[in-house]
Amino acid sequence: MKNVNSNMVPLDGLGIIPERDAGTPPILDIRHLCVDFGGLRAVDDFTLLIGKTEIAGLIGPNGAGKTTVFNLLTNVYKPTEGHILLNGQDTRGKSMHQLNQLGIARTFQNIRLFSGMTVEDNVKVGMSHGYSDSVLSAMLRLPSWWRTERRQHIRALELLDLFNLADKANTLAGNLPYGDQRRLEIVRALASEPKLLLLDEPAAGMNPSETQGLMENIRMLRDEFNIAIMLIEHDMSLVMGICEGIAVLNYGKIIAKGTPKEIQSNPVVIEAYLGEEAVK
Ligand SMILES: Nc1ncnc2c1ncn2[C@@H]1O[C@H](COP(=O)(O)OP(=O)(O)O)[C@@H](O)[C@H]1O
Ligand SMILES: [Mg+2]
């Protein structure tokens, strides 16, 4: 498989990105990001770069602030300090929809599908742009509406097929096995054609063989679409197997950044998170 575990190179003294991305600006440039909830600083001075086609990992104990970072990246929360450049553009003040149009899409730690809708319709919900059609043409079912419908249908099936879900297109999402629901959420996020895909604990609740399959899916996505993927995950076989750069968060602060090899042998990370057992 191409592009896997490229050499990482330093960029502007701020972090490391894959060597193959070094000629282009990072997809994500996060500087000194902080957020306070009441008296709690949930994310503290978070600075990170992610390369254009990097698979990046964000790990750390429960409550460390990982999901909060995703919520800051998608403007669910407003940073108390710091800023975020997504593909060179400041994300401040943008709506979630605008950010999606700028190229960021995510999945959630707790699955958020429309369980009463079919698998295919869940994917179509993700196609919020690129298929614009007027309300009038939709109401009147004009030919342009049918063409859009047709294109969306074909695209949804293509995307589902990447995850071997195409034959379940007409199943209600709520009736899918759990692992398939998690994968469908990724397909839905992909439907918006993101440049950066954020996955919050994609392997949570999966068995080892499902996790292995997911790992191959994630790699395939990056290779197929040439996008960046940032994932939060506790399954170290997945994180260490596919991430190129990893940041470790503890009590809202980054305590280490580096390659999987560096992270696994970092005594501070072992002490705070991995434990002695995990690295054997
Ligand atoms: N909306 C919120 N209001 C208050 N505290 C919050 C909010 N969201 C998260 N937190 C707190 O921020 C900390 C980090 O939470 P979270 O980002 O969910 O951790 P992780 O994803 O690493 O497990 C926790 O102490 C959590 O209780
Ligand atoms: Mg979380």
XYZ file of C-alpha atoms and ligand atoms in Angstrom:
308
model
C 0.000 0.000 0.000
C 1.326 3.407 -0.905
C 1.909 6.366 1.394
C 1.967 4.381 4.600
C 4.268 5.508 7.365
C 6.153 8.067 5.344
C 9.089 9.768 7.017
C 8.013 12.638 9.194
C 9.784 15.963 8.800
C 9.720 19.097 10.991
C 7.712 22.123 9.825
C 8.416 25.638 11.091
C 9.567 24.258 14.425
C 5.898 23.672 15.328
C 5.571 19.982 14.711
C 6.095 17.210 12.210
C 4.241 16.303 9.035
C 4.754 13.505 6.506
C 7.590 14.186 4.099
C 5.256 13.803 1.089
C 3.102 16.704 2.451
C 6.045 18.996 3.143
C 5.654 20.981 -0.100
C 2.049 21.995 0.660
C 0.621 23.923 3.616
C -0.798 21.767 6.410
C -4.513 20.982 6.227
C -4.773 21.904 9.876
C -2.689 24.476 11.706
C -3.792 24.778 15.327
C -2.051 27.321 17.550
C -2.263 27.742 21.301
C -5.868 26.591 21.464
C -7.541 26.839 24.879
C -11.075 26.399 26.122
C -12.465 26.912 29.616
C -15.610 25.336 31.019
C -16.318 27.278 34.173
C -13.161 26.893 36.186
C -11.855 23.959 34.157
C -9.367 24.501 31.331
C -10.381 21.476 29.249
C -7.902 22.199 26.441
C -4.751 24.101 27.253
C -2.257 25.583 24.773
C -2.927 22.972 22.095
C -0.639 23.476 19.087
C -0.589 20.921 16.269
C 0.021 20.690 12.536
C -1.467 18.021 10.317
C -0.221 17.361 6.791
C -2.517 17.334 3.756
C -2.630 13.543 3.491
C -1.596 12.574 6.993
C -3.275 10.028 9.213
C -2.902 11.620 12.637
C -3.803 10.238 16.042
C -5.009 11.982 19.181
C -4.765 9.752 22.209
C -4.908 10.039 25.979
C -6.905 8.968 29.034
C -10.677 9.440 29.324
C -11.507 13.040 30.128
C -8.210 14.320 28.706
C -10.002 16.697 26.320
C -9.799 14.785 23.032
C -13.458 15.113 22.015
C -13.342 18.741 23.133
C -10.556 19.323 20.577
C -12.858 17.946 17.851
C -15.661 20.159 19.156
C -13.349 23.159 18.898
C -12.288 22.181 15.387
C -15.923 22.006 14.283
C -17.003 25.157 16.163
C -19.326 23.305 18.522
C -17.348 25.263 21.124
C -15.658 28.609 20.726
C -12.019 28.687 21.818
C -11.181 30.880 24.797
C -7.801 31.518 23.176
C -5.837 30.480 20.132
C -6.780 29.907 16.535
C -7.320 27.268 13.898
C -6.454 27.431 10.217
C -8.237 24.846 8.101
C -6.574 24.626 4.713
C -5.156 28.100 5.349
C -8.488 29.665 6.350
C -9.280 30.928 9.824
C -12.270 28.958 11.127
C -13.275 31.579 13.660
C -16.927 32.573 13.472
C -17.802 30.045 10.777
C -20.945 27.952 11.153
C -20.667 24.156 11.290
C -22.167 24.060 7.820
C -19.593 26.539 6.483
C -16.808 24.484 8.007
C -18.209 21.403 6.334
C -18.095 23.269 3.027
C -14.502 24.250 3.753
C -13.683 20.581 3.980
C -14.059 19.245 7.506
C -16.325 16.326 8.381
C -16.578 14.212 11.495
C -18.038 11.200 13.205
C -19.110 11.096 16.842
C -17.984 9.100 19.849
C -21.611 8.050 20.303
C -23.094 7.060 16.963
C -25.428 9.706 15.546
C -27.221 8.144 12.622
C -30.831 8.630 11.601
C -31.823 5.156 12.719
C -35.282 5.294 11.133
C -33.874 6.187 7.717
C -32.292 3.809 5.240
C -28.561 3.377 4.943
C -28.618 5.129 1.557
C -30.615 8.096 2.854
C -28.195 8.511 5.741
C -25.389 8.876 3.209
C -27.414 11.358 1.139
C -27.880 13.515 4.232
C -24.123 13.961 4.204
C -24.186 15.337 0.659
C -25.177 18.798 1.718
C -23.266 20.575 -0.989
C -22.258 19.944 -4.552
C -25.790 18.817 -5.378
C -27.689 22.036 -4.955
C -31.117 22.118 -6.505
C -33.790 24.702 -5.991
C -36.715 24.053 -3.679
C -39.017 24.778 -6.595
C -37.454 22.149 -8.844
C -37.681 19.669 -5.976
C -41.356 20.467 -5.380
C -42.185 20.218 -9.048
C -39.941 17.194 -9.547
C -38.321 18.900 -12.539
C -35.866 16.934 -14.705
C -32.945 18.630 -12.943
C -34.279 17.284 -9.639
C -34.380 13.763 -11.014
C -30.827 14.139 -12.368
C -29.627 15.246 -8.929
C -31.453 12.331 -7.339
C -29.843 9.929 -9.765
C -26.350 11.340 -9.196
C -26.784 11.200 -5.436
C -28.025 7.622 -5.627
C -25.041 6.526 -7.730
C -22.554 8.368 -5.522
C -24.102 6.978 -2.319
C -23.796 3.427 -3.646
C -20.194 4.005 -4.737
C -19.273 5.264 -1.287
C -21.146 2.451 0.459
C -19.411 -0.037 -1.785
C -16.013 1.091 -0.481
C -17.121 -0.206 2.912
C -18.975 -3.244 1.548
C -22.267 -1.737 2.630
C -23.870 -1.247 -0.799
C -26.018 -4.365 -0.502
C -27.507 -2.908 2.692
C -28.480 0.407 1.065
C -32.190 -0.176 1.738
C -31.809 -1.426 5.297
C -32.856 0.916 8.080
C -29.686 2.257 9.686
C -30.964 1.298 13.137
C -31.168 -2.348 12.067
C -27.502 -2.606 11.073
C -25.104 -4.471 13.334
C -23.153 -2.109 15.551
C -19.867 -2.291 13.614
C -21.675 -1.483 10.359
C -23.342 1.533 11.996
C -19.952 2.904 12.958
C -18.706 2.396 9.405
C -21.844 3.941 7.928
C -21.175 7.046 9.986
C -17.791 7.314 8.276
C -19.408 6.917 4.850
C -21.880 9.671 5.673
C -19.044 11.976 6.712
C -17.218 11.136 3.482
C -20.268 12.062 1.418
C -19.533 15.752 1.988
C -16.186 15.254 0.231
C -14.038 16.409 3.135
C -10.385 17.304 2.973
C -10.061 16.449 6.640
C -12.003 13.658 8.292
C -12.256 13.585 12.095
C -13.050 10.183 13.600
C -13.927 10.036 17.296
C -13.202 6.521 18.589
C -14.169 4.740 15.348
C -13.209 1.300 16.695
C -15.055 1.636 20.007
C -17.089 -1.524 20.627
C -15.627 -3.375 17.639
C -14.121 -6.829 17.940
C -10.488 -7.363 16.848
C -11.372 -8.533 13.342
C -13.752 -5.586 12.788
C -11.028 -3.266 14.068
C -8.540 -4.790 11.654
C -11.004 -4.278 8.788
C -11.623 -0.691 9.861
C -7.916 -0.033 9.894
C -7.664 -1.185 6.288
C -10.725 0.931 5.404
C -9.154 4.062 6.890
C -5.920 3.509 5.010
C -7.833 2.870 1.814
C -9.768 6.148 2.263
C -6.634 8.157 2.645
C -5.065 6.537 -0.408
C -8.232 6.730 -2.517
C -9.204 10.330 -1.691
C -5.829 11.796 -0.684
C -7.342 13.381 2.402
C -6.125 13.915 5.937
C -7.641 11.857 8.720
C -7.397 12.696 12.399
C -8.582 10.028 14.768
C -9.178 9.660 18.463
C -8.809 6.052 19.501
C -8.006 3.850 22.484
C -7.187 0.762 20.454
C -3.400 0.981 20.321
C -3.046 -1.659 17.605
C -5.067 0.622 15.324
C -3.386 3.863 16.396
C 0.140 2.538 16.179
C -0.682 0.609 12.989
C -1.972 3.504 10.867
C -1.138 6.866 12.415
C 1.903 8.725 11.148
C 1.937 11.524 13.711
C 0.453 11.138 17.183
C -0.328 13.725 19.854
C -0.932 12.636 23.435
C -3.280 14.658 25.579
C -3.450 14.559 29.364
C -5.539 16.963 31.471
C -6.029 19.138 28.386
C -2.334 19.500 27.614
C -0.238 17.878 24.919
C 2.355 15.872 26.788
C 4.003 14.366 23.706
C 3.987 14.540 19.915
C 5.801 12.194 17.596
C 5.808 9.109 15.444
C 4.234 5.886 16.788
C 7.691 4.626 17.619
C 8.580 7.756 19.575
C 5.257 7.785 21.411
C 5.457 4.118 22.387
C 8.856 4.562 23.955
C 8.202 7.934 25.604
C 8.382 7.448 29.405
C 6.003 10.364 30.063
C 3.351 8.781 27.816
C 3.847 5.343 29.329
C 3.426 6.816 32.790
C 0.335 8.907 31.959
C -1.479 6.640 29.546
C -0.001 3.587 27.931
C 1.229 1.801 31.043
C 4.070 -0.682 30.980
C 1.898 -3.527 29.657
C 0.674 -1.759 26.526
C 4.096 -1.237 25.053
C 5.379 -4.781 25.359
N -19.749 21.189 27.461
C -18.976 20.945 28.528
N -19.185 21.587 29.695
C -18.408 21.352 30.772
N -17.379 20.485 30.790
C -17.140 19.805 29.656
C -17.902 19.989 28.466
N -17.411 19.172 27.496
C -16.387 18.510 28.053
N -16.212 18.880 29.341
C -15.176 18.402 30.256
O -13.930 18.532 29.585
C -13.086 17.433 29.911
C -12.654 16.728 28.656
O -13.739 15.996 28.113
P -13.637 15.233 26.720
O -13.105 16.163 25.701
O -14.963 14.628 26.452
O -12.559 14.103 27.050
P -12.087 12.851 26.181
O -12.762 12.891 24.859
O -10.600 12.965 26.112
O -12.476 11.634 26.982
C -13.856 16.556 30.881
O -13.495 16.900 32.192
C -15.292 16.924 30.582
O -16.096 16.691 31.699
Mg -14.069 11.608 23.974
